[in-house]
mmCIF file of C-alpha atoms in Angstrom:
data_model
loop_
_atom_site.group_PDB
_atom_site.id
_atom_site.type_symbol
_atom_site.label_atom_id
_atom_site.label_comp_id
_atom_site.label_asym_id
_atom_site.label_seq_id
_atom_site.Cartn_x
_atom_site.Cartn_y
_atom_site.Cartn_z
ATOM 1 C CA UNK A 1 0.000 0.000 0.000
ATOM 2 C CA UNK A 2 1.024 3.269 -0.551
ATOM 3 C CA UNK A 3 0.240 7.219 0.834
ATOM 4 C CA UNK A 4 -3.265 8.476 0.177
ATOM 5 C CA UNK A 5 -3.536 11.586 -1.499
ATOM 6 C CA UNK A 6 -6.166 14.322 -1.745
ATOM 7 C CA UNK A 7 -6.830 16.968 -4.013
ATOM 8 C CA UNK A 8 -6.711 19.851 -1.183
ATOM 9 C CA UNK A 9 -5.643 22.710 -2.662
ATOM 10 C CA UNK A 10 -4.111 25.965 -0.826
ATOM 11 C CA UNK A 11 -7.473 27.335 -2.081
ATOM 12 C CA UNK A 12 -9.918 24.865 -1.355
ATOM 13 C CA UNK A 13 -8.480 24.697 2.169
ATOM 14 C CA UNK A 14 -9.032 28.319 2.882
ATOM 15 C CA UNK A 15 -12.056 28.246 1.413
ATOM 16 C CA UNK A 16 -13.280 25.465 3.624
ATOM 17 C CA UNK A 17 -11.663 27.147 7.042
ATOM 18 C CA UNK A 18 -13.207 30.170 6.153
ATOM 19 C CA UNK A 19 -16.470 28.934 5.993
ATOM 20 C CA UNK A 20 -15.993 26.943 9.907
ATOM 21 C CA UNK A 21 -14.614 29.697 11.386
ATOM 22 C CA UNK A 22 -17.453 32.246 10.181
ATOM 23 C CA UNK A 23 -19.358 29.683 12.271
ATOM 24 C CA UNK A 24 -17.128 29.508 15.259
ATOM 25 C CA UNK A 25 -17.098 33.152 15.652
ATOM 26 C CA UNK A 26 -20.560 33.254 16.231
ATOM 27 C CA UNK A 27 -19.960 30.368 19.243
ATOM 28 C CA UNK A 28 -19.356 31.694 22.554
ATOM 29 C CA UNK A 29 -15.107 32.159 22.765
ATOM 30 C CA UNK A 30 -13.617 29.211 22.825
ATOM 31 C CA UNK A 31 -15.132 27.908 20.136
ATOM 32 C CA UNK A 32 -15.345 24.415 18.823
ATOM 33 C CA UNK A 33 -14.448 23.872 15.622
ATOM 34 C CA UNK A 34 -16.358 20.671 13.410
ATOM 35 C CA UNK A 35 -14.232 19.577 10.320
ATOM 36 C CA UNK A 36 -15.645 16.199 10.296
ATOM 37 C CA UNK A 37 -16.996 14.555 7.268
ATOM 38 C CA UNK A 38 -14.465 16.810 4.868
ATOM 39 C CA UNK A 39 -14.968 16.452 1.054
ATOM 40 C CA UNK A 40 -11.305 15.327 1.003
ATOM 41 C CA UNK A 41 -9.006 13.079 3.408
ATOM 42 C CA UNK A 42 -6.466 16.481 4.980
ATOM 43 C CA UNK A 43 -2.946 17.139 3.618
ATOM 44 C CA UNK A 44 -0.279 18.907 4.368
ATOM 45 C CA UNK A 45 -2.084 22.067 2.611
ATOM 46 C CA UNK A 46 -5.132 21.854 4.746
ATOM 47 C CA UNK A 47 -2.910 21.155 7.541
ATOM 48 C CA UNK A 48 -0.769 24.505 7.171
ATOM 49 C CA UNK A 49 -3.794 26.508 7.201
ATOM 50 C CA UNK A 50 -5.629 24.943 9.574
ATOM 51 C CA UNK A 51 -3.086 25.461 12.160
ATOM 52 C CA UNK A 52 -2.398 28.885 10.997
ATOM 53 C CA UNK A 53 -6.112 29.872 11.390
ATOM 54 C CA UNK A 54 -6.383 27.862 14.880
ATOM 55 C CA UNK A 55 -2.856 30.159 16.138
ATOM 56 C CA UNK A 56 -4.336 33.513 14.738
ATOM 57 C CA UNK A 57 -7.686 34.376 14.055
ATOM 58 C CA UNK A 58 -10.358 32.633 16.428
ATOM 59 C CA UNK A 59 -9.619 30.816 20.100
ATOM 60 C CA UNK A 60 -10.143 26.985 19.629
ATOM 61 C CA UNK A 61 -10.696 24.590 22.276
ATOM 62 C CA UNK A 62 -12.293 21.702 20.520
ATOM 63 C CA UNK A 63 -11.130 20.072 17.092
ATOM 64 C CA UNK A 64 -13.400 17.749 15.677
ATOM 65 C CA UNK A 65 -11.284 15.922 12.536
ATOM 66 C CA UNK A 66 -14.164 12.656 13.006
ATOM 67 C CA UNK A 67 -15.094 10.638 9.948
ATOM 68 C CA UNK A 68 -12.235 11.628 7.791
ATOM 69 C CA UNK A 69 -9.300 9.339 6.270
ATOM 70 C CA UNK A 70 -6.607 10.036 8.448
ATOM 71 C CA UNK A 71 -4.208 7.067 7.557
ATOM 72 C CA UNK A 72 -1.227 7.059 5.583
ATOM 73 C CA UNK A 73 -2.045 3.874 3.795
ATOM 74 C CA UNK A 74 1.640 3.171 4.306
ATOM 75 C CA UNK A 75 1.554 2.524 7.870
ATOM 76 C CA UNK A 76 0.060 -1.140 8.323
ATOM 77 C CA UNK A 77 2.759 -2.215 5.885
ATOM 78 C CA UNK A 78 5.510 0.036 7.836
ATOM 79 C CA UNK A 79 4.481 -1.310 11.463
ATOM 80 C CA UNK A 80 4.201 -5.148 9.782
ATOM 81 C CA UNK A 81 7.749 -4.931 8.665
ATOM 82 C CA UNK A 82 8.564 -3.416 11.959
ATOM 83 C CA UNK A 83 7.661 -6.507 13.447
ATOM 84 C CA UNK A 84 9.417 -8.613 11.359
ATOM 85 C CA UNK A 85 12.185 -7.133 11.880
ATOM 86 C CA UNK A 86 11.797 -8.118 15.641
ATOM 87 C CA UNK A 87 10.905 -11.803 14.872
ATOM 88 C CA UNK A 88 14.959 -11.566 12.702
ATOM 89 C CA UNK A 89 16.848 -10.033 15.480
ATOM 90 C CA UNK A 90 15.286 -12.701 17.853
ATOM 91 C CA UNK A 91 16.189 -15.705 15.047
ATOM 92 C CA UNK A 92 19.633 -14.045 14.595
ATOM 93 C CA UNK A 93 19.979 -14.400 18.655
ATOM 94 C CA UNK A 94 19.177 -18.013 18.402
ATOM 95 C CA UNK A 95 21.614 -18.575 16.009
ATOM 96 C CA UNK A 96 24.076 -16.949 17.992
ATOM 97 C CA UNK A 97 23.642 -19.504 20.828
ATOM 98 C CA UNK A 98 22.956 -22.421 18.551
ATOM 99 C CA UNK A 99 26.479 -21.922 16.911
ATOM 100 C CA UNK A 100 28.072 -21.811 20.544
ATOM 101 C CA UNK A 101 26.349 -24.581 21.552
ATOM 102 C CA UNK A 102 27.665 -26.713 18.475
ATOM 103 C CA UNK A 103 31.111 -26.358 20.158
ATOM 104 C CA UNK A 104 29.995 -28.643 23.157
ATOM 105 C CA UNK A 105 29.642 -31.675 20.279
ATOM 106 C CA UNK A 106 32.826 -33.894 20.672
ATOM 107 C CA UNK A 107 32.033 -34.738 16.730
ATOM 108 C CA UNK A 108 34.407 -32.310 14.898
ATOM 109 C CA UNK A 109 32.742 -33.022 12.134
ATOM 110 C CA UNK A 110 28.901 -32.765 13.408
ATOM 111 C CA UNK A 111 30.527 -29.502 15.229
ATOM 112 C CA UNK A 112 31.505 -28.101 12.142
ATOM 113 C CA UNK A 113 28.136 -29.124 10.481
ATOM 114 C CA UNK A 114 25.893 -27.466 13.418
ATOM 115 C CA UNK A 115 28.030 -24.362 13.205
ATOM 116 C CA UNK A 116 27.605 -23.854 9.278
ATOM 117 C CA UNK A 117 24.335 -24.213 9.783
ATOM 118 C CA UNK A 118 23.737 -21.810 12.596
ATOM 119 C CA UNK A 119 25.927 -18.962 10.289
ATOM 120 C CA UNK A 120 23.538 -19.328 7.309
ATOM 121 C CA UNK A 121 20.672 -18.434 9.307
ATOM 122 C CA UNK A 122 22.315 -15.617 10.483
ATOM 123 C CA UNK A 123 23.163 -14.636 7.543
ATOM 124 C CA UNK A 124 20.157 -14.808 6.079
ATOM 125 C CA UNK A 125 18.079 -12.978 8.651
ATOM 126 C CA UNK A 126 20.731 -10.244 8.645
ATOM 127 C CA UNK A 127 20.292 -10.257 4.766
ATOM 128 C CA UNK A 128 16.694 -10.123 5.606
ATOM 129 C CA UNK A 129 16.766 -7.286 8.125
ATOM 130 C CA UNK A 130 18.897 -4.989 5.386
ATOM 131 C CA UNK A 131 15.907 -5.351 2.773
ATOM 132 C CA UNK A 132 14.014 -4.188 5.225
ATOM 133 C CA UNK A 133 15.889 -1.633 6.508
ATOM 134 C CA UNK A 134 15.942 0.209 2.790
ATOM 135 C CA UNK A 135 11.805 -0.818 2.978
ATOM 136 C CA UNK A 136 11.497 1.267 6.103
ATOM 137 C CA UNK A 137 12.909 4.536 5.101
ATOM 138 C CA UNK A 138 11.250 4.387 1.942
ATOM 139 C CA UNK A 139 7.780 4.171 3.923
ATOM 140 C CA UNK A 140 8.819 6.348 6.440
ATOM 141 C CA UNK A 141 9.158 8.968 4.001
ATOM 142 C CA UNK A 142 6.102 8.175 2.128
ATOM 143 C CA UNK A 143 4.161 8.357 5.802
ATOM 144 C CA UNK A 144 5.568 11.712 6.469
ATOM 145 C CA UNK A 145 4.593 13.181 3.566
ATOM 146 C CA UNK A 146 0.655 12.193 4.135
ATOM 147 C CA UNK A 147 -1.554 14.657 5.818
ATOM 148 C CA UNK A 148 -1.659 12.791 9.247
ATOM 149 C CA UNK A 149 1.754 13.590 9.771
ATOM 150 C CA UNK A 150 1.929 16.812 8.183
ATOM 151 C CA UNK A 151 -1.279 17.764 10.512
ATOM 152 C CA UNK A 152 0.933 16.967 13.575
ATOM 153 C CA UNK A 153 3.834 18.727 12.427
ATOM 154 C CA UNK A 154 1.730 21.589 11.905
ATOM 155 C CA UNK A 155 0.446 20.951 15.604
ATOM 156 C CA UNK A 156 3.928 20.728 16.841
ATOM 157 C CA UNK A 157 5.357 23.912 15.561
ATOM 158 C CA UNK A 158 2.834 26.049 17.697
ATOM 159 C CA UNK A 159 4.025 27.945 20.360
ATOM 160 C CA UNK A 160 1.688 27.083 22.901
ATOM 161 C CA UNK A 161 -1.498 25.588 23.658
ATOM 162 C CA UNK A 162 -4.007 25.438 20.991
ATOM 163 C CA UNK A 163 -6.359 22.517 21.562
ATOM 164 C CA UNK A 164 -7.826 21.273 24.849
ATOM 165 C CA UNK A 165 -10.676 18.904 23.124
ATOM 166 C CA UNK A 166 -9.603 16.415 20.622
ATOM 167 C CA UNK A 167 -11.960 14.227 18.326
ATOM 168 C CA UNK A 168 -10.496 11.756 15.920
ATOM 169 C CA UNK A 169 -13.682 9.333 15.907
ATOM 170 C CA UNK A 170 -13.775 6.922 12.778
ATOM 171 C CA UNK A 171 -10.671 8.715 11.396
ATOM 172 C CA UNK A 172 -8.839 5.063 10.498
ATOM 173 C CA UNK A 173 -6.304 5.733 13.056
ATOM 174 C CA UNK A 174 -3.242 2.566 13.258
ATOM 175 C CA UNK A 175 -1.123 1.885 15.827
ATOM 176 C CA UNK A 176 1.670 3.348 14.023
ATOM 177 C CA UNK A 177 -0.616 7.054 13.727
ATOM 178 C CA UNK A 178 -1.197 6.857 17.531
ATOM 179 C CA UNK A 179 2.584 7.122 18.172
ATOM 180 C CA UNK A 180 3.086 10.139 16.341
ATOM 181 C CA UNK A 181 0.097 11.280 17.949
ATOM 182 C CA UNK A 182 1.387 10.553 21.289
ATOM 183 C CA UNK A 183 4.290 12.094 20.994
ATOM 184 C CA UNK A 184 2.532 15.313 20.015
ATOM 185 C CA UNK A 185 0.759 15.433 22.627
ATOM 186 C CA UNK A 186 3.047 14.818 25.408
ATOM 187 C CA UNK A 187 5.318 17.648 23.498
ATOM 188 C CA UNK A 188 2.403 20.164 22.981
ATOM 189 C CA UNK A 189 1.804 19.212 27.082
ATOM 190 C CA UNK A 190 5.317 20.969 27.566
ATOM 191 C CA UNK A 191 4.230 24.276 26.081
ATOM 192 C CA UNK A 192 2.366 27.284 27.415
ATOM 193 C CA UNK A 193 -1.306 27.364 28.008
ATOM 194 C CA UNK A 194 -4.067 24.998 28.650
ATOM 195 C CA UNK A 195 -2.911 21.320 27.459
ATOM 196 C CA UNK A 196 -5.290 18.579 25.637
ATOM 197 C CA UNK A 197 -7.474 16.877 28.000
ATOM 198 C CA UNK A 198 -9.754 15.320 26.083
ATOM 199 C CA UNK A 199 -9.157 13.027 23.520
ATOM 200 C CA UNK A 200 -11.867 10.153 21.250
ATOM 201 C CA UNK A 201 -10.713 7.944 19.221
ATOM 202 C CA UNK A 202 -13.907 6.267 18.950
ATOM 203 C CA UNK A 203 -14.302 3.581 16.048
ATOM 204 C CA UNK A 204 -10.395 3.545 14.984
ATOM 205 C CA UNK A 205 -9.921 0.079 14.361
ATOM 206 C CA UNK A 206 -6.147 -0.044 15.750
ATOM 207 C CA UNK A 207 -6.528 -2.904 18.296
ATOM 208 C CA UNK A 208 -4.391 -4.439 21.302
ATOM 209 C CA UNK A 209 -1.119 -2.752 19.006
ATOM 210 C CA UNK A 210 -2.886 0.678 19.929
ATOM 211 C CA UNK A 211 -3.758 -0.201 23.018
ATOM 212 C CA UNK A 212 -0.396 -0.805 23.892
ATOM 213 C CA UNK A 213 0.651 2.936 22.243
ATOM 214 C CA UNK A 214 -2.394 4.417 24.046
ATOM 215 C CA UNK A 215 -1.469 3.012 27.344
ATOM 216 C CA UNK A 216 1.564 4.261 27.201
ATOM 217 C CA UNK A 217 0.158 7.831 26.158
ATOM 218 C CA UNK A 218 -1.512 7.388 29.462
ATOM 219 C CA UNK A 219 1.153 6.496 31.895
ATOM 220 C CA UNK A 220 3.064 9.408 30.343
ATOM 221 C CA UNK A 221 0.666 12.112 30.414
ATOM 222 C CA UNK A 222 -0.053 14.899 32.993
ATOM 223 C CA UNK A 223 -2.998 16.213 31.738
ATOM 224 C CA UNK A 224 -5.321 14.153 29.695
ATOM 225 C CA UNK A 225 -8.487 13.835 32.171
ATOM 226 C CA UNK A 226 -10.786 11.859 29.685
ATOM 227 C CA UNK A 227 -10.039 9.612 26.832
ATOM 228 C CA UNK A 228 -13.004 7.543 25.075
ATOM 229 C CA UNK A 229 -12.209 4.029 22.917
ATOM 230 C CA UNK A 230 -14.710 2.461 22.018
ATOM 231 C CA UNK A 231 -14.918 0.428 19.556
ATOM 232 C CA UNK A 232 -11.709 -0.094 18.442
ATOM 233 C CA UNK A 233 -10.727 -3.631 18.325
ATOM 234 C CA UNK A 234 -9.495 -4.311 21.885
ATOM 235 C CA UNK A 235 -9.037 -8.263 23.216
ATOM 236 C CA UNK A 236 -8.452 -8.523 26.880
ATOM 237 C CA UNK A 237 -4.629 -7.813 26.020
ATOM 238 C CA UNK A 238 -5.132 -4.301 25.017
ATOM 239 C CA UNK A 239 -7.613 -3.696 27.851
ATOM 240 C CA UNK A 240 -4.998 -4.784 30.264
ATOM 241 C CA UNK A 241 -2.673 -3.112 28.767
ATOM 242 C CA UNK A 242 -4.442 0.176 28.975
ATOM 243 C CA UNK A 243 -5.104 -0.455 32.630
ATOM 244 C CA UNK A 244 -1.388 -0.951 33.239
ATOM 245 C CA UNK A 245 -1.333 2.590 31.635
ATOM 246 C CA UNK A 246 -3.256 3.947 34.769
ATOM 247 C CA UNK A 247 -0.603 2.830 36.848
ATOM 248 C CA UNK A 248 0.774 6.232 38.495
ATOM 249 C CA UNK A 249 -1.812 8.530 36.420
ATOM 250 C CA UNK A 250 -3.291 10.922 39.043
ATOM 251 C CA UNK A 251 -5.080 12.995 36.206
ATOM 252 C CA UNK A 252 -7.185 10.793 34.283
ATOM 253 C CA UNK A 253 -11.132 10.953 35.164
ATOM 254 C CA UNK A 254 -12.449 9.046 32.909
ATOM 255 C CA UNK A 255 -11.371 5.766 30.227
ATOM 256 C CA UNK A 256 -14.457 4.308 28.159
ATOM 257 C CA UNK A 257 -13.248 1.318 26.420
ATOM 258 C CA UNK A 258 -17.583 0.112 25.934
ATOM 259 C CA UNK A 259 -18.230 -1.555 22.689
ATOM 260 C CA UNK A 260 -15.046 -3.593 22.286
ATOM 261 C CA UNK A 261 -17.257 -6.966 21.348
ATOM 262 C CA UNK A 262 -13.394 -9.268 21.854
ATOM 263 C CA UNK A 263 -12.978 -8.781 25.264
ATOM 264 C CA UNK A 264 -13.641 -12.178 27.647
ATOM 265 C CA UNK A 265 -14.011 -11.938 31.208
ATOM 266 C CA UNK A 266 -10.263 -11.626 31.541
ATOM 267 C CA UNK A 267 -10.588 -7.969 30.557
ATOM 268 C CA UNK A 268 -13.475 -7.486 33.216
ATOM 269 C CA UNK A 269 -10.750 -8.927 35.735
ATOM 270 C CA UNK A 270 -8.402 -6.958 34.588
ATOM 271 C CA UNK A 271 -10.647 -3.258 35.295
ATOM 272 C CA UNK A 272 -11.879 -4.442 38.203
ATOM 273 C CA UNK A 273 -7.756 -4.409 39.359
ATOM 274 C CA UNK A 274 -7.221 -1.059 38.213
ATOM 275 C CA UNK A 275 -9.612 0.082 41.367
ATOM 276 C CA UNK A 276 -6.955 -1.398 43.771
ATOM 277 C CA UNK A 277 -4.122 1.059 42.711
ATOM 278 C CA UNK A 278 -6.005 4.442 40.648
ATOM 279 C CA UNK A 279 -8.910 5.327 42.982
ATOM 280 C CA UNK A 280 -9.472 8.428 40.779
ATOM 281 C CA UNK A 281 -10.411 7.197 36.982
ATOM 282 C CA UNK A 282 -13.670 5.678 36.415
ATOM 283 C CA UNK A 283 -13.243 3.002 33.900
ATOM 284 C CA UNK A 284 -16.672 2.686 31.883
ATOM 285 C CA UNK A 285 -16.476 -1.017 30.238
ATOM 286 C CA UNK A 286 -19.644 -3.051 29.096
#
């Protein structure tokens, strides 16, 4: 797969933020700003003046980006060869301690065999984790040209504060778009002004990998004080995983993970624990 593109012009983009923040001026200040459902998935044109509009001519404090393609296309492939790459280092290990091993064998011979052996698949993972290598860049350059990315960029670049509710619901959000979206948050939570502390990400099918990213997001954060999931794909692995999250938190009110259909009873055992160590977050779970 490859980067989605959109035909966002510099134009079109103004012409569209124009239109939203005619409407947001007439809100009471902040205002809340609804650019869900766009006629075209947001790139890095939209993103420029979206931010710039957001900095300088109305005060924002809710961004609604729902039911737009937010994915790269390029990341599913990018965080599956990420992965592989783990399962190579891990056979390149093994055949690290299956060629020392071969040196216990009294057999010369049968030594020498086992030890031939254990170099060629070495040498093939290592051959294998090179392709890949040159596989990665090339998507990681693909992925940071797609509007996601540029949109955080944007985000990233402003000088302080610009967003305290987030939206993202149904925005085909991966695992791999929830780490750059982590780490924009916890850098936009180092800048002046009121930080996020609200974020949904609603109907983004990203799974126990998310969970894992999002959980993270929360044992990190200082100020997030309600984040919604539902929907999104969650087995009893990501729940836990999101609980272990809460670990330390002190800020987070609220975590609604309803309406994830894979969870077993494990994952009810698993909130139920959280009460024993975060008395202040309310975990709402079907």
């Amino acid at each position: 797969s490859r980067v989605k593109t959109s035909a966002f012009s510099p134009i079109m983009a103004t012409a569209v933020l124009d239109s939203v923040l005619r409407q947001a001026e007439d809100q009471t200040s902040p205002a809340s700003l609804d650019l869900s459902c766009l006629p075209e998935a947001p790139d890095g044109n939209f993103a420029s003046v979206l931010m710039a509009a957001m900095q300088s001519q109305v005060e924002v404090s809710t961004l609604d980006l729902s039911h737009n393609d937010l994915a790269a296309g390029c990341e599913e492939e990018l965080y599956q060869l990420q992965q592989e790459k783990v399962a190579l280092h891990r056979e390149m290990e093994l055949a690290e301690k299956e060629y020392a091993e071969a040196r216990k064998d009294r057999d010369f011979s049968q030594m020498k065999q086992k030890q031939n052996k254990a170099d060629a698949k070495k040498m093939a993972a290592e051959k294998k984790v090179e392709e890949i290598t040159g596989q990665e860049m090339e998507l990681e350059g693909q992925c940071s040209e797609a509007g996601w990315s540029m949109l955080l960029t944007r985000w990233e670049q402003a000088p302080s504060n610009i967003v305290q509710i987030l939206r993202l619901s149904n925005a085909g959000l991966t695992a791999v778009a929830l780490t750059a979206l982590r780490q924009s948050i916890l850098t936009m939570e180092g800048r002046p002004g009121d930080a996020l502390h609200t974020l949904v990400l609603d109907g983004n099918d990203f799974g126990d990998h998310g969970a894992q990213v999002l959980g993270g997001l929360l044992r990190q954060s200082k100020h997030l004080q309600h984040v919604s999931a539902r929907n999104t794909g969650l087995t009893e692995v990501g729940v836990g995983a999101l609980v272990a999250g809460l670990l330390g938190n002190t800020t987070l009110k609220t975590l609604d993970i309803r309406s994830n259909g894979k969870c077993t009873t494990a994952a009810r055992s698993a909130v139920d624990s959280a009460k024993h160590f975060n008395k202040t977050v309310k975990i709402v779970f079907d």
